[in-house]
Amino acid sequence: MMTIPVDPAPMWQPLRDVRTLTGKLVGHFVDSVATCRTLPGDAISGDVTAVTRLCLEIVGGMLDGRDETERLNRLSIAAAGWAREGVPIDTILHAFHEGFRLGFDAVFAEATHGDRAAMIEGFRRAVAMSDLLCTTVTRAYIREHRDIAGEHHTAVHTLTSALLAGQPTVTMARECGISVADAYSVLALSIRRRAEGDDPRVNAAVAARRTLRRVQAALAHHGGDEVLSLLSVDGGTLLIPADLMDSDALDALVAALSRAARVAVTGALVPANTEDIPAAAERAHELLDMVERLDCAPGLYRFGDLALEYQLTRPGPGRARLGELLAPLDNHPELYETLRVHIANNMNRRRTARLLHIHTNTVDYRLRRIAQLTGLDPTQGSGLWQLRSAMIARSFHTGPTLEARLA
């Protein structure tokens, strides 16, 4: 509780004329504060006037040294209401500061040069009162705003879970106030963990949560409330209404999320009608898993981009047979890694050599050794096709790539 020492000085008398000053302040708010100009007459004569009067009563009580806790609690309740109604906090604080400015004008209108000490002390008291009122309002506003955001987050989480599970959502959507589209772009998303090394000063869990918060903020900025998401620090699923973003916008969204996260973000896209979301999400995550196993570059992938690779990874005797083509390289991990990097770099010898920190002649030698051991020449079209297919199949037969296993 905060009070101002009792001061019966005549200079404070204008602030004690609550009725007159309330009318003057409310009139000024209606003329100069944007939000007030859009309010209906009953709101101005009711809410705005009541809160203005309440603030003046608090100021008067503080000047008299009274405990104003009860009125401050009422002010907190009003601030929570403004948060629920979406009144911008900067508009609210601007109105408070305008009120104090007019209060200064009224208090010091008749001041003379001899009142200098009193004016300085008066200014200090006014700042203290402004601080108390503004912090009371801001604290209550932010607390209510966080509660509303938490309720909305829970509603989005519940609705998204229901859509992904194929459960009825009509009633749930109406209760949440969230519209359900007829069709969605279903995105499986992967957020790469930042490589922090062995630095003991870095808390990996905290760093991952910060990355997730940046992704969520960027998603809210680019997609608004219409994008439904279930995300963890490693990624998750996005449901984007089909008519919200076209193909280029979806590519731009993933790129924007990656920039915001400051780590690589990879997505896999499968379009679907609302009732087909569960199957589409399953396929999108299968496609994303394949993209990661094949060490593809970060970005957004569609089913059509990797349909052949997807088919090669389906279980069956064909996949097992393809995987066996690379068995001769099991005891030569440097050859397997050279082949993997060379294929990923579109057979660019110089780039492969640079990434592996070897000479281009060493690349050529290793490719010849691969041909000798497997009977398939990676420098020839037919041999390269079979080796690449075998690598795709083996990525699912043996689990993650050699690079991932050694990481």
GROMACS .gro file of C-alpha atoms in nm:
model
  407
    1MET     CA    1   0.000   0.000   0.000
    2MET     CA    2   0.129   0.346  -0.090
    3THR     CA    3   0.013   0.685   0.041
    4ILE     CA    4   0.122   1.044   0.000
    5PRO     CA    5   0.176   1.253   0.319
    6VAL     CA    6  -0.119   1.475   0.413
    7ASP     CA    7  -0.092   1.818   0.255
    8PRO     CA    8  -0.377   2.067   0.301
    9ALA     CA    9  -0.209   2.323   0.069
   10PRO     CA   10  -0.456   2.517  -0.148
   11MET     CA   11  -0.261   2.422  -0.462
   12TRP     CA   12  -0.409   2.071  -0.447
   13GLN     CA   13  -0.767   2.193  -0.427
   14PRO     CA   14  -0.840   2.148  -0.802
   15LEU     CA   15  -0.777   1.773  -0.767
   16ARG     CA   16  -1.031   1.752  -0.486
   17ASP     CA   17  -1.310   1.887  -0.709
   18VAL     CA   18  -1.370   1.535  -0.842
   19ARG     CA   19  -1.695   1.610  -1.023
   20THR     CA   20  -1.569   1.908  -1.221
   21LEU     CA   21  -1.232   1.754  -1.309
   22THR     CA   22  -1.394   1.423  -1.409
   23GLY     CA   23  -1.609   1.599  -1.666
   24LYS     CA   24  -1.311   1.790  -1.802
   25LEU     CA   25  -1.094   1.480  -1.829
   26VAL     CA   26  -1.362   1.264  -1.993
   27GLY     CA   27  -1.428   1.538  -2.248
   28HIS     CA   28  -1.057   1.552  -2.329
   29PHE     CA   29  -1.035   1.172  -2.363
   30VAL     CA   30  -1.326   1.168  -2.608
   31ASP     CA   31  -1.157   1.438  -2.817
   32SER     CA   32  -0.798   1.316  -2.812
   33VAL     CA   33  -0.778   0.945  -2.729
   34ALA     CA   34  -0.853   0.732  -3.036
   35THR     CA   35  -1.018   0.441  -2.854
   36CYS     CA   36  -1.255   0.670  -2.664
   37ARG     CA   37  -1.370   0.837  -2.987
   38THR     CA   38  -1.505   0.502  -3.110
   39LEU     CA   39  -1.699   0.417  -2.793
   40PRO     CA   40  -2.079   0.447  -2.776
   41GLY     CA   41  -2.226   0.717  -2.555
   42ASP     CA   42  -2.332   0.481  -2.277
   43ALA     CA   43  -1.976   0.347  -2.245
   44ILE     CA   44  -1.836   0.700  -2.218
   45SER     CA   45  -2.093   0.808  -1.962
   46GLY     CA   46  -2.051   0.479  -1.776
   47ASP     CA   47  -1.717   0.300  -1.786
   48VAL     CA   48  -1.486   0.586  -1.885
   49THR     CA   49  -1.644   0.833  -1.645
   50ALA     CA   50  -1.651   0.581  -1.359
   51VAL     CA   51  -1.285   0.488  -1.398
   52THR     CA   52  -1.179   0.851  -1.433
   53ARG     CA   53  -1.368   0.938  -1.116
   54LEU     CA   54  -1.218   0.636  -0.940
   55CYS     CA   55  -0.864   0.749  -1.028
   56LEU     CA   56  -0.930   1.100  -0.899
   57GLU     CA   57  -1.069   0.956  -0.576
   58ILE     CA   58  -0.752   0.749  -0.538
   59VAL     CA   59  -0.539   1.059  -0.592
   60GLY     CA   60  -0.742   1.252  -0.335
   61GLY     CA   61  -0.714   0.970  -0.085
   62MET     CA   62  -0.338   0.950  -0.134
   63LEU     CA   63  -0.306   1.324  -0.076
   64ASP     CA   64  -0.499   1.283   0.249
   65GLY     CA   65  -0.284   0.986   0.354
   66ARG     CA   66  -0.567   0.730   0.333
   67ASP     CA   67  -0.526   0.361   0.246
   68GLU     CA   68  -0.658   0.328  -0.110
   69THR     CA   69  -0.614  -0.050  -0.143
   70GLU     CA   70  -0.986  -0.113  -0.201
   71ARG     CA   71  -1.012   0.143  -0.482
   72LEU     CA   72  -0.686   0.017  -0.639
   73ASN     CA   73  -0.838  -0.332  -0.646
   74ARG     CA   74  -1.138  -0.192  -0.830
   75LEU     CA   75  -0.899  -0.028  -1.077
   76SER     CA   76  -0.729  -0.367  -1.129
   77ILE     CA   77  -1.066  -0.524  -1.211
   78ALA     CA   78  -1.130  -0.253  -1.470
   79ALA     CA   79  -0.786  -0.306  -1.626
   80ALA     CA   80  -0.851  -0.680  -1.655
   81GLY     CA   81  -1.171  -0.596  -1.842
   82TRP     CA   82  -0.979  -0.378  -2.087
   83ALA     CA   83  -0.743  -0.668  -2.153
   84ARG     CA   84  -1.036  -0.900  -2.228
   85GLU     CA   85  -1.184  -0.642  -2.464
   86GLY     CA   86  -0.853  -0.602  -2.647
   87VAL     CA   87  -0.797  -0.233  -2.563
   88PRO     CA   88  -0.428  -0.164  -2.642
   89ILE     CA   89  -0.217  -0.107  -2.330
   90ASP     CA   90  -0.038   0.189  -2.492
   91THR     CA   91  -0.374   0.362  -2.540
   92ILE     CA   92  -0.461   0.307  -2.174
   93LEU     CA   93  -0.131   0.445  -2.046
   94HIS     CA   94  -0.156   0.739  -2.285
   95ALA     CA   95  -0.495   0.824  -2.134
   96PHE     CA   96  -0.345   0.811  -1.783
   97HIS     CA   97  -0.061   1.042  -1.879
   98GLU     CA   98  -0.302   1.282  -2.047
   99GLY     CA   99  -0.504   1.286  -1.726
  100PHE     CA  100  -0.200   1.371  -1.519
  101ARG     CA  101  -0.098   1.642  -1.764
  102LEU     CA  102  -0.435   1.810  -1.728
  103GLY     CA  103  -0.410   1.764  -1.353
  104PHE     CA  104  -0.077   1.948  -1.356
  105ASP     CA  105  -0.233   2.230  -1.555
  106ALA     CA  106  -0.513   2.263  -1.300
  107VAL     CA  107  -0.283   2.248  -0.996
  108PHE     CA  108  -0.019   2.489  -1.120
  109ALA     CA  109  -0.240   2.728  -1.319
  110GLU     CA  110  -0.217   2.999  -1.055
  111ALA     CA  111   0.136   2.922  -0.935
  112THR     CA  112   0.381   3.209  -0.893
  113HIS     CA  113   0.759   3.221  -0.888
  114GLY     CA  114   0.751   3.190  -0.510
  115ASP     CA  115   0.580   2.856  -0.539
  116ARG     CA  116   0.889   2.693  -0.696
  117ALA     CA  117   0.965   2.464  -0.400
  118ALA     CA  118   0.603   2.365  -0.371
  119MET     CA  119   0.589   2.293  -0.744
  120ILE     CA  120   0.894   2.068  -0.727
  121GLU     CA  121   0.749   1.877  -0.435
  122GLY     CA  122   0.416   1.863  -0.614
  123PHE     CA  123   0.580   1.718  -0.922
  124ARG     CA  124   0.746   1.448  -0.714
  125ARG     CA  125   0.413   1.356  -0.559
  126ALA     CA  126   0.245   1.351  -0.899
  127VAL     CA  127   0.510   1.115  -1.034
  128ALA     CA  128   0.457   0.885  -0.736
  129MET     CA  129   0.083   0.882  -0.795
  130SER     CA  130   0.128   0.823  -1.167
  131ASP     CA  131   0.365   0.536  -1.094
  132LEU     CA  132   0.117   0.369  -0.859
  133LEU     CA  133  -0.182   0.400  -1.091
  134CYS     CA  134   0.004   0.296  -1.406
  135THR     CA  135   0.175  -0.003  -1.245
  136THR     CA  136  -0.156  -0.115  -1.093
  137VAL     CA  137  -0.325  -0.103  -1.432
  138THR     CA  138  -0.035  -0.258  -1.623
  139ARG     CA  139   0.010  -0.545  -1.377
  140ALA     CA  140  -0.359  -0.638  -1.386
  141TYR     CA  141  -0.377  -0.595  -1.764
  142ILE     CA  142  -0.079  -0.819  -1.834
  143ARG     CA  143  -0.197  -1.085  -1.587
  144GLU     CA  144  -0.538  -1.100  -1.757
  145HIS     CA  145  -0.379  -1.094  -2.102
  146ARG     CA  146  -0.161  -1.393  -2.010
  147ASP     CA  147  -0.464  -1.580  -1.883
  148ILE     CA  148  -0.650  -1.513  -2.208
  149ALA     CA  149  -0.348  -1.621  -2.413
  150GLY     CA  150  -0.322  -1.939  -2.206
  151GLU     CA  151  -0.690  -2.016  -2.259
  152HIS     CA  152  -0.654  -1.962  -2.633
  153HIS     CA  153  -0.341  -2.178  -2.648
  154THR     CA  154  -0.524  -2.459  -2.467
  155ALA     CA  155  -0.820  -2.427  -2.703
  156VAL     CA  156  -0.595  -2.441  -3.011
  157HIS     CA  157  -0.406  -2.739  -2.868
  158THR     CA  158  -0.729  -2.926  -2.797
  159LEU     CA  159  -0.883  -2.853  -3.137
  160THR     CA  160  -0.563  -2.943  -3.325
  161SER     CA  161  -0.534  -3.271  -3.135
  162ALA     CA  162  -0.894  -3.354  -3.221
  163LEU     CA  163  -0.841  -3.283  -3.592
  164LEU     CA  164  -0.526  -3.495  -3.600
  165ALA     CA  165  -0.715  -3.778  -3.426
  166GLY     CA  166  -1.011  -3.755  -3.663
  167GLN     CA  167  -1.254  -3.669  -3.382
  168PRO     CA  168  -1.568  -3.455  -3.425
  169THR     CA  169  -1.478  -3.087  -3.389
  170VAL     CA  170  -1.792  -2.886  -3.468
  171THR     CA  171  -1.898  -2.832  -3.106
  172MET     CA  172  -1.539  -2.789  -2.990
  173ALA     CA  173  -1.466  -2.528  -3.258
  174ARG     CA  174  -1.777  -2.331  -3.165
  175GLU     CA  175  -1.683  -2.334  -2.796
  176CYS     CA  176  -1.326  -2.228  -2.877
  177GLY     CA  177  -1.432  -1.959  -3.121
  178ILE     CA  178  -1.200  -2.104  -3.388
  179SER     CA  179  -1.323  -2.175  -3.741
  180VAL     CA  180  -1.245  -2.512  -3.899
  181ALA     CA  181  -1.161  -2.496  -4.270
  182ASP     CA  182  -1.277  -2.748  -4.531
  183ALA     CA  183  -0.919  -2.832  -4.634
  184TYR     CA  184  -0.571  -2.786  -4.492
  185SER     CA  185  -0.206  -2.791  -4.586
  186VAL     CA  186  -0.069  -3.043  -4.336
  187LEU     CA  187   0.296  -2.971  -4.253
  188ALA     CA  188   0.522  -3.202  -4.058
  189LEU     CA  189   0.795  -2.981  -3.914
  190SER     CA  190   1.146  -3.059  -3.785
  191ILE     CA  191   1.347  -2.805  -3.584
  192ARG     CA  192   1.714  -2.892  -3.573
  193ARG     CA  193   1.880  -2.862  -3.233
  194ARG     CA  194   2.156  -2.605  -3.215
  195ALA     CA  195   2.504  -2.760  -3.196
  196GLU     CA  196   2.636  -2.617  -2.871
  197GLY     CA  197   2.935  -2.848  -2.842
  198ASP     CA  198   3.057  -2.931  -2.495
  199ASP     CA  199   3.026  -2.577  -2.360
  200PRO     CA  200   2.912  -2.631  -1.998
  201ARG     CA  201   2.775  -2.276  -1.983
  202VAL     CA  202   2.500  -2.359  -2.233
  203ASN     CA  203   2.185  -2.525  -2.104
  204ALA     CA  204   2.065  -2.723  -2.406
  205ALA     CA  205   1.708  -2.750  -2.277
  206VAL     CA  206   1.680  -2.375  -2.223
  207ALA     CA  207   1.830  -2.304  -2.566
  208ALA     CA  208   1.581  -2.541  -2.729
  209ARG     CA  209   1.286  -2.375  -2.554
  210ARG     CA  210   1.405  -2.034  -2.668
  211THR     CA  211   1.426  -2.161  -3.025
  212LEU     CA  212   1.072  -2.296  -2.999
  213ARG     CA  213   0.941  -1.963  -2.868
  214ARG     CA  214   1.101  -1.782  -3.163
  215VAL     CA  215   0.938  -2.028  -3.404
  216GLN     CA  216   0.598  -1.982  -3.239
  217ALA     CA  217   0.631  -1.603  -3.250
  218ALA     CA  218   0.722  -1.611  -3.621
  219LEU     CA  219   0.434  -1.850  -3.690
  220ALA     CA  220   0.189  -1.616  -3.518
  221HIS     CA  221   0.329  -1.322  -3.716
  222HIS     CA  222   0.303  -1.491  -4.057
  223GLY     CA  223  -0.002  -1.713  -4.006
  224GLY     CA  224  -0.211  -1.539  -3.740
  225ASP     CA  225  -0.474  -1.723  -3.542
  226GLU     CA  226  -0.587  -1.936  -3.836
  227VAL     CA  227  -0.283  -2.166  -3.827
  228LEU     CA  228  -0.328  -2.456  -3.586
  229SER     CA  229  -0.015  -2.611  -3.442
  230LEU     CA  230   0.118  -2.877  -3.211
  231LEU     CA  231   0.487  -2.808  -3.160
  232SER     CA  232   0.765  -2.924  -2.931
  233VAL     CA  233   1.132  -2.827  -2.923
  234ASP     CA  234   1.200  -3.085  -3.197
  235GLY     CA  235   0.913  -2.990  -3.427
  236GLY     CA  236   0.555  -3.107  -3.472
  237THR     CA  237   0.256  -3.052  -3.697
  238LEU     CA  238   0.100  -2.742  -3.855
  239LEU     CA  239  -0.251  -2.729  -3.997
  240ILE     CA  240  -0.278  -2.433  -4.235
  241PRO     CA  241  -0.613  -2.357  -4.404
  242ALA     CA  242  -0.571  -2.437  -4.773
  243ASP     CA  243  -0.689  -2.094  -4.887
  244LEU     CA  244  -0.466  -1.904  -4.644
  245MET     CA  245  -0.132  -1.960  -4.820
  246ASP     CA  246  -0.041  -2.063  -5.174
  247SER     CA  247   0.256  -2.279  -5.263
  248ASP     CA  248   0.509  -1.995  -5.268
  249ALA     CA  249   0.380  -1.859  -4.937
  250LEU     CA  250   0.427  -2.200  -4.773
  251ASP     CA  251   0.788  -2.213  -4.892
  252ALA     CA  252   0.839  -1.861  -4.761
  253LEU     CA  253   0.682  -1.957  -4.426
  254VAL     CA  254   0.928  -2.241  -4.366
  255ALA     CA  255   1.217  -2.015  -4.463
  256ALA     CA  256   1.089  -1.747  -4.223
  257LEU     CA  257   1.058  -1.999  -3.939
  258SER     CA  258   1.415  -2.110  -4.003
  259ARG     CA  259   1.541  -1.752  -3.990
  260ALA     CA  260   1.350  -1.687  -3.669
  261ALA     CA  261   1.474  -2.010  -3.509
  262ARG     CA  262   1.834  -1.944  -3.619
  263VAL     CA  263   1.861  -2.315  -3.692
  264ALA     CA  264   1.758  -2.532  -3.986
  265VAL     CA  265   1.385  -2.599  -4.015
  266THR     CA  266   1.259  -2.867  -4.252
  267GLY     CA  267   0.899  -2.936  -4.346
  268ALA     CA  268   0.702  -3.196  -4.540
  269LEU     CA  269   0.368  -3.098  -4.693
  270VAL     CA  270   0.062  -3.310  -4.769
  271PRO     CA  271  -0.267  -3.135  -4.863
  272ALA     CA  272  -0.587  -3.289  -4.727
  273ASN     CA  273  -0.957  -3.236  -4.671
  274THR     CA  274  -1.042  -3.191  -4.306
  275GLU     CA  275  -1.171  -3.546  -4.262
  276ASP     CA  276  -0.847  -3.684  -4.411
  277ILE     CA  277  -0.610  -3.493  -4.180
  278PRO     CA  278  -0.504  -3.795  -3.966
  279ALA     CA  279  -0.385  -3.995  -4.269
  280ALA     CA  280  -0.224  -3.688  -4.424
  281ALA     CA  281  -0.034  -3.610  -4.104
  282GLU     CA  282   0.095  -3.966  -4.086
  283ARG     CA  283   0.216  -3.948  -4.445
  284ALA     CA  284   0.370  -3.604  -4.395
  285HIS     CA  285   0.574  -3.728  -4.099
  286GLU     CA  286   0.680  -4.039  -4.294
  287LEU     CA  287   0.798  -3.810  -4.572
  288LEU     CA  288   0.979  -3.585  -4.323
  289ASP     CA  289   1.147  -3.886  -4.163
  290MET     CA  290   1.270  -3.994  -4.505
  291VAL     CA  291   1.397  -3.643  -4.585
  292GLU     CA  292   1.600  -3.643  -4.263
  293ARG     CA  293   1.736  -3.994  -4.314
  294LEU     CA  294   1.854  -3.895  -4.662
  295ASP     CA  295   2.024  -3.581  -4.526
  296CYS     CA  296   1.832  -3.356  -4.764
  297ALA     CA  297   1.886  -2.982  -4.741
  298PRO     CA  298   1.651  -2.787  -4.510
  299GLY     CA  299   1.336  -2.649  -4.669
  300LEU     CA  300   0.981  -2.755  -4.758
  301TYR     CA  301   0.927  -3.084  -4.939
  302ARG     CA  302   0.611  -3.209  -5.107
  303PHE     CA  303   0.515  -3.567  -5.173
  304GLY     CA  304   0.565  -3.520  -5.547
  305ASP     CA  305   0.926  -3.412  -5.492
  306LEU     CA  306   1.026  -3.747  -5.341
  307ALA     CA  307   0.756  -3.990  -5.455
  308LEU     CA  308   1.010  -4.233  -5.601
  309GLU     CA  309   1.227  -4.224  -5.289
  310TYR     CA  310   0.918  -4.273  -5.076
  311GLN     CA  311   0.821  -4.583  -5.272
  312LEU     CA  312   1.171  -4.726  -5.243
  313THR     CA  313   1.151  -4.705  -4.866
  314ARG     CA  314   0.828  -4.906  -4.833
  315PRO     CA  315   0.880  -5.239  -4.651
  316GLY     CA  316   0.916  -5.551  -4.859
  317PRO     CA  317   1.166  -5.786  -5.025
  318GLY     CA  318   1.260  -5.523  -5.283
  319ARG     CA  319   1.386  -5.282  -5.017
  320ALA     CA  320   1.585  -5.553  -4.841
  321ARG     CA  321   1.742  -5.663  -5.171
  322LEU     CA  322   1.839  -5.308  -5.262
  323GLY     CA  323   2.000  -5.257  -4.923
  324GLU     CA  324   2.218  -5.560  -4.973
  325LEU     CA  325   2.388  -5.397  -5.272
  326LEU     CA  326   2.587  -5.183  -5.030
  327ALA     CA  327   2.689  -5.469  -4.801
  328PRO     CA  328   3.045  -5.478  -4.947
  329LEU     CA  329   3.096  -5.127  -4.804
  330ASP     CA  330   3.011  -5.226  -4.446
  331ASN     CA  331   3.378  -5.257  -4.356
  332HIS     CA  332   3.470  -4.939  -4.543
  333PRO     CA  333   3.284  -4.650  -4.375
  334GLU     CA  334   3.500  -4.391  -4.553
  335LEU     CA  335   3.379  -4.525  -4.888
  336TYR     CA  336   3.014  -4.524  -4.778
  337GLU     CA  337   3.045  -4.167  -4.651
  338THR     CA  338   3.216  -4.054  -4.972
  339LEU     CA  339   2.934  -4.205  -5.178
  340ARG     CA  340   2.667  -4.043  -4.959
  341VAL     CA  341   2.823  -3.697  -4.974
  342HIS     CA  342   2.898  -3.726  -5.347
  343ILE     CA  343   2.537  -3.816  -5.430
  344ALA     CA  344   2.403  -3.542  -5.200
  345ASN     CA  345   2.625  -3.289  -5.385
  346ASN     CA  346   2.497  -3.394  -5.729
  347MET     CA  347   2.825  -3.566  -5.814
  348ASN     CA  348   3.035  -3.250  -5.778
  349ARG     CA  349   3.388  -3.376  -5.716
  350ARG     CA  350   3.528  -3.046  -5.587
  351ARG     CA  351   3.244  -2.990  -5.341
  352THR     CA  352   3.268  -3.349  -5.218
  353ALA     CA  353   3.642  -3.313  -5.165
  354ARG     CA  354   3.595  -2.982  -4.980
  355LEU     CA  355   3.328  -3.121  -4.746
  356LEU     CA  356   3.531  -3.434  -4.670
  357HIS     CA  357   3.860  -3.240  -4.644
  358ILE     CA  358   4.031  -3.459  -4.900
  359HIS     CA  359   4.186  -3.410  -5.244
  360THR     CA  360   3.974  -3.456  -5.558
  361ASN     CA  361   4.209  -3.738  -5.662
  362THR     CA  362   4.116  -3.916  -5.338
  363VAL     CA  363   3.750  -3.880  -5.433
  364ASP     CA  364   3.819  -4.041  -5.770
  365TYR     CA  365   4.013  -4.324  -5.605
  366ARG     CA  366   3.734  -4.396  -5.359
  367LEU     CA  367   3.471  -4.398  -5.634
  368ARG     CA  368   3.680  -4.656  -5.823
  369ARG     CA  369   3.707  -4.867  -5.506
  370ILE     CA  370   3.329  -4.852  -5.463
  371ALA     CA  371   3.286  -4.978  -5.819
  372GLN     CA  372   3.533  -5.264  -5.756
  373LEU     CA  373   3.365  -5.374  -5.432
  374THR     CA  374   3.000  -5.344  -5.535
  375GLY     CA  375   3.022  -5.407  -5.908
  376LEU     CA  376   2.832  -5.078  -5.960
  377ASP     CA  377   3.017  -4.779  -6.103
  378PRO     CA  378   2.898  -4.449  -5.947
  379THR     CA  379   3.043  -4.256  -6.242
  380GLN     CA  380   2.803  -4.429  -6.480
  381GLY     CA  381   2.431  -4.359  -6.502
  382SER     CA  382   2.306  -4.714  -6.444
  383GLY     CA  383   2.547  -4.779  -6.157
  384LEU     CA  384   2.472  -4.446  -5.992
  385TRP     CA  385   2.096  -4.511  -6.011
  386GLN     CA  386   2.127  -4.847  -5.837
  387LEU     CA  387   2.368  -4.718  -5.573
  388ARG     CA  388   2.143  -4.423  -5.492
  389SER     CA  389   1.837  -4.648  -5.471
  390ALA     CA  390   2.030  -4.885  -5.245
  391MET     CA  391   2.132  -4.597  -5.019
  392ILE     CA  392   1.771  -4.481  -4.991
  393ALA     CA  393   1.651  -4.832  -4.908
  394ARG     CA  394   1.933  -4.892  -4.660
  395SER     CA  395   1.860  -4.567  -4.474
  396PHE     CA  396   1.539  -4.735  -4.356
  397HIS     CA  397   1.682  -5.084  -4.326
  398THR     CA  398   1.965  -4.986  -4.089
  399GLY     CA  399   1.822  -4.674  -3.922
  400PRO     CA  400   1.981  -4.328  -3.931
  401THR     CA  401   2.269  -4.247  -4.158
  402LEU     CA  402   2.629  -4.311  -4.061
  403GLU     CA  403   2.672  -3.936  -4.005
  404ALA     CA  404   2.382  -3.931  -3.759
  405ARG     CA  405   2.512  -4.237  -3.576
  406LEU     CA  406   2.854  -4.082  -3.529
  407ALA     CA  407   2.712  -3.743  -3.418
   0.00000   0.00000   0.00000
